[in-house]
Amino acid sequence: MILFYEKNISFQYQVIPSLLFLSIIISDDRYSEVSKMDQFLSECQYEILYQWLKHHLPNGFIDSKNEWAHSLTTSYKQYHIEVSFYDNGVIEETINDTSNGDVVYYIHFLFLNFNQSVKILKDFLIYLKSLTIQKKNILICCSCGLTSSLFAEKLEENFKKQHMNVHIEACDIHTLANKSSNYELVLLTPQVHYYKPQLLQLIDKPIITIPTTDYACHNYNHIISIIDSYLLKEDI
């Protein structure tokens, strides 16, 4: 019995390591196959993402490829616009103002998943659309037109800093109905918010009421983001 028991122990010591080694080899092979499949799926998504962007970009973009990247480029007015998909998974978005050499938009990021990348590219498309829209004329209205004149000037300056093609003028509430036909959008200062229901019946223009805190604190960036939601609509 003792000899038999010792033989079993010896056999176990010989066989178990061999089985473990074989199991490790099989596991490594399976892991390698899974890794290859993950890489293949990631490459497929990367190509689909490129085609998705190509489909959503305006006409005029040139599709090109070199040994490092696949790119979509175009020139619009004074802007050179380029989106590059590098072979290492990095996506780069660039908009240069060729009139002064400024880089007005730049971001690069690593492709991790499709949804994350689509979100970043959608932001690029929104900004690109703001560059390509025709000049929009905005009329800002207050009770007498004095305080809104300075506000209109500062707001237009901030639009220009963001390279957005917008012209803003001021008027008083009594001349608004006659002037509004030459403008795509009307802004009401807090002092005349209560006129909005009446004005909607008089003029066929979108009317935005400027939030009181934004107006009082000169929060131009937030006001611009509100206006953007109107300017980027196709029906304006």
PDB file of C-alpha atoms in Angstrom, residues 18 30 50-51 54 58 68 74 115 131 138 145 156 172 180 183 195 208 211 232 235:
ATOM      1  CA  SER A  18       2.138  18.610 -17.789  1.00  0.00           C
ATOM      2  CA  ARG A  30      -7.421  31.177 -27.299  1.00  0.00           C
ATOM      3  CA  TYR A  50     -14.155  57.180 -41.572  1.00  0.00           C
ATOM      4  CA  GLN A  51     -16.937  56.432 -44.050  1.00  0.00           C
ATOM      5  CA  LYS A  54     -17.113  61.232 -45.176  1.00  0.00           C
ATOM      6  CA  PRO A  58     -20.220  68.885 -46.946  1.00  0.00           C
ATOM      7  CA  TRP A  68       0.648  57.185 -42.366  1.00  0.00           C
ATOM      8  CA  THR A  74     -10.872  70.935 -48.318  1.00  0.00           C
ATOM      9  CA  ASN A 115     -19.704  56.078 -29.920  1.00  0.00           C
ATOM     10  CA  LEU A 131     -18.110  78.520 -40.469  1.00  0.00           C
ATOM     11  CA  ILE A 138     -29.283  89.687 -35.793  1.00  0.00           C
ATOM     12  CA  GLY A 145     -31.890 101.104 -27.973  1.00  0.00           C
ATOM     13  CA  GLU A 156     -20.504  90.703 -32.297  1.00  0.00           C
ATOM     14  CA  ASP A 172     -35.670 100.112 -29.617  1.00  0.00           C
ATOM     15  CA  SER A 180     -37.028  93.064 -38.389  1.00  0.00           C
ATOM     16  CA  TYR A 183     -32.753  90.181 -39.974  1.00  0.00           C
ATOM     17  CA  TYR A 195     -43.331  92.049 -25.345  1.00  0.00           C
ATOM     18  CA  ILE A 208     -34.867  84.813 -28.330  1.00  0.00           C
ATOM     19  CA  PRO A 211     -31.525  85.471 -19.876  1.00  0.00           C
ATOM     20  CA  LEU A 232     -27.409  76.148 -37.233  1.00  0.00           C
ATOM     21  CA  ASP A 235     -34.669  76.551 -41.912  1.00  0.00           C
TER      22      ASP A 235
END
